[in-house]
PDB file of C-alpha atoms in Angstrom:
ATOM      1  CA  UNK A 169     -50.108  23.099   7.559  1.00 61.00           C
ATOM      2  CA  UNK A 170     -48.533  21.238  10.483  1.00 67.00           C
ATOM      3  CA  UNK A 171     -44.886  20.333  10.405  1.00 76.00           C
ATOM      4  CA  UNK A 172     -43.895  16.767  11.107  1.00 74.00           C
ATOM      5  CA  UNK A 173     -40.975  16.336  13.449  1.00 78.00           C
ATOM      6  CA  UNK A 174     -38.086  14.479  11.841  1.00 73.00           C
ATOM      7  CA  UNK A 175     -36.613  11.569  13.758  1.00 72.00           C
ATOM      8  CA  UNK A 176     -33.274   9.900  13.049  1.00 70.00           C
ATOM      9  CA  UNK A 177     -33.527   6.131  12.972  1.00 69.00           C
ATOM     10  CA  UNK A 178     -30.382   4.107  13.653  1.00 67.00           C
ATOM     11  CA  UNK A 179     -29.360   0.670  14.737  1.00 70.00           C
ATOM     12  CA  UNK A 180     -28.961  -0.070  18.465  1.00 68.00           C
ATOM     13  CA  UNK A 181     -25.370  -1.094  17.732  1.00 71.00           C
ATOM     14  CA  UNK A 182     -24.703   2.323  16.208  1.00 72.00           C
ATOM     15  CA  UNK A 183     -26.051   4.050  19.305  1.00 64.00           C
ATOM     16  CA  UNK A 184     -23.867   1.826  21.517  1.00 67.00           C
ATOM     17  CA  UNK A 185     -20.795   2.552  19.429  1.00 67.00           C
ATOM     18  CA  UNK A 186     -21.401   6.284  19.614  1.00 67.00           C
ATOM     19  CA  UNK A 187     -21.999   6.114  23.364  1.00 68.00           C
ATOM     20  CA  UNK A 188     -18.802   4.122  23.931  1.00 65.00           C
ATOM     21  CA  UNK A 189     -16.815   6.517  21.781  1.00 57.00           C
ATOM     22  CA  UNK A 190     -17.912   9.490  23.823  1.00 57.00           C
ATOM     23  CA  UNK A 191     -17.334   7.860  27.211  1.00 51.00           C
ATOM     24  CA  UNK A 192     -13.725   6.885  26.559  1.00 55.00           C
ATOM     25  CA  UNK A 193     -12.452  10.299  25.626  1.00 57.00           C
ATOM     26  CA  UNK A 194      -9.781  10.935  23.042  1.00 63.00           C
ATOM     27  CA  UNK A 195      -7.493   8.110  22.038  1.00 63.00           C
ATOM     28  CA  UNK A 196      -3.817   8.864  22.433  1.00 71.00           C
ATOM     29  CA  UNK A 197      -0.744   7.033  21.251  1.00 69.00           C
ATOM     30  CA  UNK A 198       0.853   5.387  24.258  1.00 73.00           C
ATOM     31  CA  UNK A 199       4.218   6.853  25.174  1.00 79.00           C
ATOM     32  CA  UNK A 200       7.142   4.461  24.819  1.00 78.00           C
ATOM     33  CA  UNK A 201       9.967   4.349  27.257  1.00 82.00           C
ATOM     34  CA  UNK A 202      13.212   5.841  25.837  1.00 83.00           C
ATOM     35  CA  UNK A 203      14.827   2.480  25.019  1.00 83.00           C
ATOM     36  CA  UNK A 204      11.780   1.248  23.072  1.00 82.00           C
ATOM     37  CA  UNK A 205      11.397   4.619  21.355  1.00 83.00           C
ATOM     38  CA  UNK A 206      15.015   4.512  20.174  1.00 86.00           C
ATOM     39  CA  UNK A 207      14.603   0.924  18.955  1.00 85.00           C
ATOM     40  CA  UNK A 208      11.414   1.836  17.069  1.00 84.00           C
ATOM     41  CA  UNK A 209      13.123   4.847  15.471  1.00 86.00           C
ATOM     42  CA  UNK A 210      16.104   2.726  14.410  1.00 86.00           C
ATOM     43  CA  UNK A 211      13.792   0.092  12.891  1.00 87.00           C
ATOM     44  CA  UNK A 212      11.874   2.775  11.052  1.00 87.00           C
ATOM     45  CA  UNK A 213      15.064   4.308   9.629  1.00 89.00           C
ATOM     46  CA  UNK A 214      16.476   0.934   8.544  1.00 89.00           C
ATOM     47  CA  UNK A 215      13.228  -0.132   6.876  1.00 88.00           C
ATOM     48  CA  UNK A 216      12.976   3.230   5.128  1.00 89.00           C
ATOM     49  CA  UNK A 217      16.511   2.840   3.753  1.00 90.00           C
ATOM     50  CA  UNK A 218      15.661  -0.668   2.561  1.00 89.00           C
ATOM     51  CA  UNK A 219      12.531   0.625   0.830  1.00 89.00           C
ATOM     52  CA  UNK A 220      14.363   3.086  -1.421  1.00 91.00           C
ATOM     53  CA  UNK A 221      15.703   0.491  -3.912  1.00 90.00           C
ATOM     54  CA  UNK A 222      12.261  -1.122  -4.090  1.00 89.00           C
ATOM     55  CA  UNK A 223      10.692   2.239  -4.885  1.00 90.00           C
ATOM     56  CA  UNK A 224      13.322   2.846  -7.548  1.00 91.00           C
ATOM     57  CA  UNK A 225      12.576  -0.531  -9.144  1.00 88.00           C
ATOM     58  CA  UNK A 226       8.872   0.224  -9.034  1.00 88.00           C
ATOM     59  CA  UNK A 227       9.419   3.619 -10.690  1.00 89.00           C
ATOM     60  CA  UNK A 228      11.657   2.015 -13.327  1.00 89.00           C
ATOM     61  CA  UNK A 229       8.926  -0.496 -14.121  1.00 85.00           C
ATOM     62  CA  UNK A 230       6.063   1.965 -14.256  1.00 83.00           C
ATOM     63  CA  UNK A 231       8.001   4.637 -16.140  1.00 86.00           C
ATOM     64  CA  UNK A 232      10.045   2.200 -18.190  1.00 87.00           C
ATOM     65  CA  UNK A 233       7.157   0.429 -19.899  1.00 84.00           C
ATOM     66  CA  UNK A 234       5.876   3.573 -21.662  1.00 83.00           C
ATOM     67  CA  UNK A 235       9.459   4.389 -22.681  1.00 87.00           C
ATOM     68  CA  UNK A 236       9.868   0.886 -24.147  1.00 83.00           C
ATOM     69  CA  UNK A 237       6.620   1.279 -26.078  1.00 82.00           C
ATOM     70  CA  UNK A 238       7.713   4.694 -27.348  1.00 84.00           C
ATOM     71  CA  UNK A 239      11.117   3.368 -28.389  1.00 86.00           C
ATOM     72  CA  UNK A 240       9.665   0.329 -30.187  1.00 82.00           C
ATOM     73  CA  UNK A 241       6.284   1.251 -31.659  1.00 83.00           C
ATOM     74  CA  UNK A 242       6.407  -1.900 -33.805  1.00 82.00           C
ATOM     75  CA  UNK A 243       5.343  -3.841 -30.674  1.00 76.00           C
ATOM     76  CA  UNK A 244       1.804  -2.717 -31.531  1.00 77.00           C
ATOM     77  CA  UNK A 245       2.033  -4.639 -34.808  1.00 79.00           C
ATOM     78  CA  UNK A 246       3.005  -7.937 -33.178  1.00 78.00           C
ATOM     79  CA  UNK A 247      -0.118  -9.860 -32.143  1.00 82.00           C
ATOM     80  CA  UNK A 248      -0.453 -12.556 -29.510  1.00 78.00           C
ATOM     81  CA  UNK A 249      -3.855 -14.328 -29.721  1.00 84.00           C
ATOM     82  CA  UNK A 250      -5.216 -11.271 -31.550  1.00 83.00           C
ATOM     83  CA  UNK A 251      -4.033  -8.804 -28.887  1.00 78.00           C
ATOM     84  CA  UNK A 252      -1.193  -6.356 -29.570  1.00 79.00           C
ATOM     85  CA  UNK A 253       1.964  -7.446 -27.731  1.00 77.00           C
ATOM     86  CA  UNK A 254       2.314  -4.030 -26.088  1.00 79.00           C
ATOM     87  CA  UNK A 255      -1.149  -4.384 -24.529  1.00 79.00           C
ATOM     88  CA  UNK A 256      -0.417  -7.925 -23.369  1.00 78.00           C
ATOM     89  CA  UNK A 257       2.870  -6.830 -21.790  1.00 79.00           C
ATOM     90  CA  UNK A 258       1.165  -3.889 -20.097  1.00 81.00           C
ATOM     91  CA  UNK A 259      -1.689  -6.044 -18.775  1.00 80.00           C
ATOM     92  CA  UNK A 260       0.357  -9.048 -17.622  1.00 81.00           C
ATOM     93  CA  UNK A 261       3.996  -8.174 -16.926  1.00 81.00           C
ATOM     94  CA  UNK A 262       3.739  -5.624 -14.082  1.00 85.00           C
ATOM     95  CA  UNK A 263       1.610  -7.649 -11.660  1.00 88.00           C
ATOM     96  CA  UNK A 264       3.859 -10.633 -10.942  1.00 89.00           C
ATOM     97  CA  UNK A 265       6.784  -8.211 -10.710  1.00 87.00           C
ATOM     98  CA  UNK A 266       4.863  -6.026  -8.230  1.00 88.00           C
ATOM     99  CA  UNK A 267       3.977  -9.076  -6.149  1.00 91.00           C
ATOM    100  CA  UNK A 268       7.626 -10.166  -6.090  1.00 90.00           C
ATOM    101  CA  UNK A 269       8.752  -6.674  -5.077  1.00 89.00           C
ATOM    102  CA  UNK A 270       6.177  -6.553  -2.289  1.00 90.00           C
ATOM    103  CA  UNK A 271       7.165 -10.001  -1.030  1.00 92.00           C
ATOM    104  CA  UNK A 272      10.862  -9.081  -1.093  1.00 90.00           C
ATOM    105  CA  UNK A 273      10.251  -5.854   0.811  1.00 90.00           C
ATOM    106  CA  UNK A 274       8.079  -7.588   3.404  1.00 89.00           C
ATOM    107  CA  UNK A 275      10.713 -10.273   4.012  1.00 90.00           C
ATOM    108  CA  UNK A 276      13.451  -7.649   4.290  1.00 88.00           C
ATOM    109  CA  UNK A 277      11.411  -5.636   6.813  1.00 87.00           C
ATOM    110  CA  UNK A 278      10.750  -8.773   8.850  1.00 88.00           C
ATOM    111  CA  UNK A 279      14.451  -9.644   8.860  1.00 88.00           C
ATOM    112  CA  UNK A 280      15.318  -6.194  10.195  1.00 85.00           C
ATOM    113  CA  UNK A 281      12.773  -6.600  13.011  1.00 83.00           C
ATOM    114  CA  UNK A 282      14.076 -10.065  13.899  1.00 84.00           C
ATOM    115  CA  UNK A 283      17.698  -8.864  14.095  1.00 81.00           C
ATOM    116  CA  UNK A 284      16.958  -6.090  16.552  1.00 66.00           C
TER     117      UNK A 284
END
């Protein structure tokens, strides 16, 4: 029984991408000069501080909904178009709130960058 040699078949673009990747060497993060590095660190710290209240609001929303449902189990009895109110609140309420939180955080981060 003769063995057939296996051959890998790939796109020419794939071969080019692999060849380019090998020829460039390892990618390294460019070093910033000290003034830019300090500015970047200050921006990072300020944006991190601004993100804490947003994370707390997010946690309150995601942890608060189950607590509300546990505190008021009668929400399951109330129906809205045949769907229990608790399910409707869980399926609809968080998403606009999450979008508003994300938009607020993005605007706040942009304001910090514009001020510096």
